[in-house]
XYZ file of C-alpha atoms in Angstrom:
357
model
C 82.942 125.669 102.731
C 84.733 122.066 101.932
C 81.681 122.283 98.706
C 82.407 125.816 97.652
C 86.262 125.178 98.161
C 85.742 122.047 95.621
C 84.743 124.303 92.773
C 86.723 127.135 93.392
C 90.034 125.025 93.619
C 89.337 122.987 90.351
C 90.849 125.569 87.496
C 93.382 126.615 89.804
C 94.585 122.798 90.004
C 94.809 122.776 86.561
C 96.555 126.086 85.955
C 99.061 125.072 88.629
C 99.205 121.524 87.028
C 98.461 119.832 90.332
C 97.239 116.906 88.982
C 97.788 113.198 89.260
C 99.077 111.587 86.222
C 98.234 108.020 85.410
C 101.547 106.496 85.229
C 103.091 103.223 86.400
C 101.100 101.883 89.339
C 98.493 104.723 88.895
C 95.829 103.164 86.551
C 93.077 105.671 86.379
C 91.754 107.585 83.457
C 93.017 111.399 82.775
C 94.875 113.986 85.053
C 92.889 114.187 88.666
C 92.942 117.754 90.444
C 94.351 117.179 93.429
C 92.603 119.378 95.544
C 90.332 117.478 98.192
C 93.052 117.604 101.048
C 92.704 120.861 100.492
C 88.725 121.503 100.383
C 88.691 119.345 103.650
C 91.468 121.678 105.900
C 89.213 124.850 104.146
C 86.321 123.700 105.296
C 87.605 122.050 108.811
C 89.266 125.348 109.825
C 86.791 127.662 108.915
C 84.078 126.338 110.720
C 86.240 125.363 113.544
C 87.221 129.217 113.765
C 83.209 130.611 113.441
C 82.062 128.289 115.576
C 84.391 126.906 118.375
C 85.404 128.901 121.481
C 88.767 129.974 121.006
C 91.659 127.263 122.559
C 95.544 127.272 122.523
C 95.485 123.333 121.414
C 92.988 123.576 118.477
C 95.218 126.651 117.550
C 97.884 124.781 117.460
C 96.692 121.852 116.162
C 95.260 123.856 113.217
C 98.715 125.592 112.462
C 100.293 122.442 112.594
C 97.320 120.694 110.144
C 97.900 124.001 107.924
C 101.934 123.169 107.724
C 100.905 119.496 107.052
C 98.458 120.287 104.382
C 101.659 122.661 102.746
C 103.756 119.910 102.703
C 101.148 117.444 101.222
C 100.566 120.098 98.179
C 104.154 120.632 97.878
C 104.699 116.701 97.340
C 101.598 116.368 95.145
C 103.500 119.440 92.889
C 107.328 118.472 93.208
C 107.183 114.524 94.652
C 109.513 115.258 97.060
C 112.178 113.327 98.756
C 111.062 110.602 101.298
C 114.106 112.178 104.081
C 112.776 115.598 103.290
C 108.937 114.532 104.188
C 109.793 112.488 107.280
C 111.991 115.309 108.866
C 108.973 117.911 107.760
C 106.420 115.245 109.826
C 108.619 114.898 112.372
C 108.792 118.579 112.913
C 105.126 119.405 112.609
C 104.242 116.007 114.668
C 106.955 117.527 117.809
C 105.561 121.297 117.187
C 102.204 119.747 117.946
C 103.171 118.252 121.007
C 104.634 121.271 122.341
C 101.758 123.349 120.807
C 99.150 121.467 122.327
C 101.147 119.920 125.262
C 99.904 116.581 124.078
C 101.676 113.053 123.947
C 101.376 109.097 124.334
C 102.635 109.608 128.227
C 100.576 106.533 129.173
C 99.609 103.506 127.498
C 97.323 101.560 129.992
C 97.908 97.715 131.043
C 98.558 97.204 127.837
C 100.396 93.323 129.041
C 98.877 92.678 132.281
C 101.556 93.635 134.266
C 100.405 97.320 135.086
C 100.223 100.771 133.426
C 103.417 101.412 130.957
C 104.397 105.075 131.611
C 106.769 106.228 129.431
C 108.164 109.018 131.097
C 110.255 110.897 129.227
C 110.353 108.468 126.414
C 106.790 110.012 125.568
C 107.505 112.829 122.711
C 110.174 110.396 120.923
C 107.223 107.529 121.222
C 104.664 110.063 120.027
C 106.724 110.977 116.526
C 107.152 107.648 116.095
C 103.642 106.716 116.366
C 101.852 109.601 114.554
C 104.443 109.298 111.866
C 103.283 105.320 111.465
C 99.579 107.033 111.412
C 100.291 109.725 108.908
C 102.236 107.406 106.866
C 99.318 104.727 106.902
C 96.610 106.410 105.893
C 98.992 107.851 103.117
C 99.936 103.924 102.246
C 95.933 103.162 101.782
C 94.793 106.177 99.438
C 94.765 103.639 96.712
C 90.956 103.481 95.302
C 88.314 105.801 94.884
C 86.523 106.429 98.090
C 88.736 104.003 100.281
C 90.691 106.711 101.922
C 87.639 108.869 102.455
C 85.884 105.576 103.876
C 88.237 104.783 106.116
C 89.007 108.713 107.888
C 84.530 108.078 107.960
C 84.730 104.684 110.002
C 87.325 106.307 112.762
C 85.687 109.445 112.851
C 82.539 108.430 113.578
C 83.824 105.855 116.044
C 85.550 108.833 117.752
C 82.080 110.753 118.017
C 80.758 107.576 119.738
C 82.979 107.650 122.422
C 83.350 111.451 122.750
C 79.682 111.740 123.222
C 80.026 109.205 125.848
C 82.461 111.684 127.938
C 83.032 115.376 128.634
C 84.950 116.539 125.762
C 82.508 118.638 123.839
C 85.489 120.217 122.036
C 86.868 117.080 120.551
C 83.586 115.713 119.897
C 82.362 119.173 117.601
C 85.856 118.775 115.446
C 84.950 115.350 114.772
C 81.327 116.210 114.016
C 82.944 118.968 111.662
C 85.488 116.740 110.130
C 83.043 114.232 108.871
C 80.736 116.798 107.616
C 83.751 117.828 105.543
C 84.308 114.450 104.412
C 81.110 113.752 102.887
C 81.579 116.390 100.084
C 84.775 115.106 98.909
C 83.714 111.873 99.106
C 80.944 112.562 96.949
C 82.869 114.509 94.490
C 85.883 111.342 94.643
C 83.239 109.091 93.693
C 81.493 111.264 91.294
C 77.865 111.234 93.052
C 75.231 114.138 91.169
C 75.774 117.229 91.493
C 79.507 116.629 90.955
C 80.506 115.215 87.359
C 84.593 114.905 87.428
C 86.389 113.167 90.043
C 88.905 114.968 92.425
C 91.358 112.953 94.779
C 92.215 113.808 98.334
C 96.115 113.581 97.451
C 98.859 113.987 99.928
C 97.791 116.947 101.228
C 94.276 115.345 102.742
C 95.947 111.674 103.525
C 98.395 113.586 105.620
C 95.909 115.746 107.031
C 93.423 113.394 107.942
C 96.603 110.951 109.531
C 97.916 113.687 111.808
C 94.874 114.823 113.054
C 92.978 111.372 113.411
C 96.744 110.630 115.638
C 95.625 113.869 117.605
C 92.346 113.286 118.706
C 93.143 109.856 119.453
C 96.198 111.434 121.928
C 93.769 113.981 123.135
C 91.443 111.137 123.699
C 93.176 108.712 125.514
C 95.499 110.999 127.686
C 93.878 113.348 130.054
C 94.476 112.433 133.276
C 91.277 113.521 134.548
C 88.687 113.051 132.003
C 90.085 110.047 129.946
C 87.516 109.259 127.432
C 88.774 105.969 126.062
C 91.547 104.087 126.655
C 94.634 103.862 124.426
C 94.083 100.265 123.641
C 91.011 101.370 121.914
C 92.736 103.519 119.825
C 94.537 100.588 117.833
C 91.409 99.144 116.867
C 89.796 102.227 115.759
C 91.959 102.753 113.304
C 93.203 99.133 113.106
C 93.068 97.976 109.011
C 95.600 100.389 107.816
C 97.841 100.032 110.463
C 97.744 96.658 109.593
C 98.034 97.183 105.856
C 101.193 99.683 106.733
C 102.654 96.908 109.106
C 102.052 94.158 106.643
C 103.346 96.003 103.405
C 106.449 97.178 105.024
C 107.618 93.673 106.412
C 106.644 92.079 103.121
C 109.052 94.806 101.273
C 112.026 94.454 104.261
C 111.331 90.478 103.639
C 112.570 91.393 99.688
C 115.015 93.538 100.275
C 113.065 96.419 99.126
C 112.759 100.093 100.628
C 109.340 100.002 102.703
C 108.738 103.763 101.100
C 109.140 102.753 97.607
C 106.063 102.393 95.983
C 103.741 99.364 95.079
C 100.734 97.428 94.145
C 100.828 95.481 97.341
C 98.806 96.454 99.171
C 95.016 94.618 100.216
C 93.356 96.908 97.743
C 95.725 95.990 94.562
C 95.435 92.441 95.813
C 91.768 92.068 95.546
C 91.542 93.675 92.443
C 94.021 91.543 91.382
C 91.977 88.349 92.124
C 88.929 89.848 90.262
C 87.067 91.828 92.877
C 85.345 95.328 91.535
C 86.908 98.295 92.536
C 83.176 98.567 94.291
C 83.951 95.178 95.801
C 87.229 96.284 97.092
C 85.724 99.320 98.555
C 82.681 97.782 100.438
C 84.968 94.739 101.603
C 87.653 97.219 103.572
C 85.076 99.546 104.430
C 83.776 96.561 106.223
C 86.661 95.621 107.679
C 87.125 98.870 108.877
C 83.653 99.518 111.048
C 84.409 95.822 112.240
C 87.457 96.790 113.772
C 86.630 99.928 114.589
C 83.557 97.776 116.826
C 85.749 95.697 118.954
C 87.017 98.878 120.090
C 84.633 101.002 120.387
C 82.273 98.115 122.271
C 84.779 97.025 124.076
C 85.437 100.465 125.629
C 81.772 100.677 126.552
C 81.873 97.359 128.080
C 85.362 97.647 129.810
C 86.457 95.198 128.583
C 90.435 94.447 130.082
C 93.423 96.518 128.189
C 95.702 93.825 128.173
C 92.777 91.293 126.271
C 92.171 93.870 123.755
C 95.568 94.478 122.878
C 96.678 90.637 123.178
C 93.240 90.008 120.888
C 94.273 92.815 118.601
C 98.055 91.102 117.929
C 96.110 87.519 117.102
C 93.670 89.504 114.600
C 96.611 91.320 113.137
C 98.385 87.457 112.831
C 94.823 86.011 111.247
C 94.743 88.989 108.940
C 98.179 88.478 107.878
C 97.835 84.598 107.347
C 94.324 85.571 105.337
C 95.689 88.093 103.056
C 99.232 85.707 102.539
C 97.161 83.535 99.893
C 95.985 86.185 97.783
C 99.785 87.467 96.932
C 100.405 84.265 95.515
C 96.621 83.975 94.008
C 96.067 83.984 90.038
C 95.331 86.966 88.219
C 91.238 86.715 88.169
C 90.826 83.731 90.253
C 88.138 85.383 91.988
C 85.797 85.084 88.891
C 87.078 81.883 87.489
C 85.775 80.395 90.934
C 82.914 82.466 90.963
C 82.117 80.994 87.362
C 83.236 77.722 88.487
C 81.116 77.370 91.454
C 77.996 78.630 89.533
C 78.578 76.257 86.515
C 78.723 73.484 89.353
C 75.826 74.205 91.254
C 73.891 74.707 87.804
C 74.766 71.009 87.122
C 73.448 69.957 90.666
C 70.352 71.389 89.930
C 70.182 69.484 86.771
C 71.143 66.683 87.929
C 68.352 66.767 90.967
C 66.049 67.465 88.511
C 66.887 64.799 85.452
C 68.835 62.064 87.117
C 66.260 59.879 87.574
C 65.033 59.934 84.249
């Protein structure tokens, strides 16, 4: 359905001009439909309706993923007002709670000091978390495939630790949402059969944030059948919170709005250096199913709550002190290095071979 959905939606993008214009930051070549946000919720929901039991949570998670996906193709049309998408989030994020009775009650040992049970504090905490999620999966929709790659590495993390417990239901919707992914993602990155490139827009970063931030809740709260701990859940989907968390302080740091937008993020700062858009996509990518490893080992192993998270701030501290450099790094450095260090080992070789004579 996410494949047929892909064709069907392409004229319609253009007739209703939904299309990305290169402009400013945007550096790609000719208006992109942006449709695959769409084709993914299409797909996700119908076979989640023909083939899952029915269930007053996936109902309402679905309703809630159909209001997100609105608002997403609303802001891809109009570019709407940052207030006017956080107060929509915020409403969809607190209508899923309710919906699907849902929410960051508990968050383990996370210090050593015993569980943190939030109490009533746990629907405010929730929004405020889900929005970071939505929001930072928006923030890192900045190459072809990375967003895509990304929603891949924590979905498929997910069905390794689902498969581990009893939540079949869970499990199949991740199972379903990666099989949806792989379609766009072939069509973003313009694999055969597919010959012009779509992007997942709003519509699909916001989709795949709020529900990513709901199997993670459903995940890591039920009392009875907890299938991974909430620690875990930070490094699962650890590189763009990071990314989020490191963009926004850099922006407070100059006085800037953290929604306005940029090219400051790790993907624009590779590229910068020199790296490939390829590169940049296999490095993160990377990154990502590294991350997403600690966690997901670390579950299996049971490994303490309060060294994961303590080991997750000191990664977050060595990624921030790794990417610092590369703000202040040379347009192309990358390849005048690259050049630099092959000229010089060249000249070893040389000189190994002819320095005698």
């Amino acid at each position: 359905m996410t494949w047929i959905a892909l064709y069907l939606l392409k004229p319609v993008a253009y007739h209703a001009k939904l299309l990305d214009i290169p402009k400013g930051r945007k550096q790609h070549k000719g208006a992109i439909p942006l449709i695959g946000g769409m084709s993914i919720f299409i797909g996700v929901a119908t076979a989640v309706m023909l083939t899952l039991p029915n269930d007053a949570a996936v109902t309402s998670w679905l309703l809630c993923a159909l209001g997100i996906v609105l608002l997403g193709v609303a802001d891809d049309a109009e570019d709407l007002s940052v207030k006017l998408r956080i107060v929509m989030q915020v409403l969809l994020t607190l209508a899923l709670c309710i919906g699907t009775g849902a929410s960051l009650a508990n968050l383990g040992d996370l210090l050593g000091m015993g569980e943190i049970d939030l109490s009533v504090f746990s629907y405010p905490f929730t929004v405020l978390i889900v929005l970071g999620v939505i929001n930072a999966f928006n923030m890192i929709d900045g190459i072809d495939g990375l967003l895509g790659s990304i929603a891949m590495v924590a979905l498929l993390s997910l069905i390794a630790l689902f498969s581990l417990s009893t939540h079949a239901m869970l499990l199949s919707i991740s199972v379903i949402f990666v099989a949806a992914l792989i379609p766009y993602l072939m069509n973003n990155l313009v694999l055969p059969p597919f010959k012009e490139k779509i992007f997942m827009g709003d519509a699909g970063s916001m989709l795949i944030g709020l529900s990513i931030s709901w199997l993670l809740i459903e995940g890591t709260q039920d009392p009875t059948h907890q299938a991974f701990r909430p620690v875990t859940a930070l490094w699962l989907i650890a590189l763009p919170l990071m990314d989020m968390v490191r963009v926004i302080l850099v922006r407070l740091r100059d006085r800037r709005s953290p929604f306005t937008a940029g090219r400051d993020h790790l993907h624009h700062l590779l590229q910068e250096i020199g790296m490939s858009r390829c590169a940049t996509l296999a490095t993160m990518a990377t990154l990502a199913v590294l991350f997403a490893s600690v966690g997901v080992l670390s579950e299996y192993w049971h490994t303490n709550a309060s060294v994961m998270f303590y080991g997750f701030l000191l990664t977050f501290l060595a990624y921030l002190l790794a990417v610092a450099p590369l703000v202040h790094a040379e347009k192309g450095s990358l390849k005048r290095w690259i050049e630099a260090a092959t000229v010089t080992q060249t000249a070893r070789k040389i000189l190994a071979r002819y320095g005698n004579n």
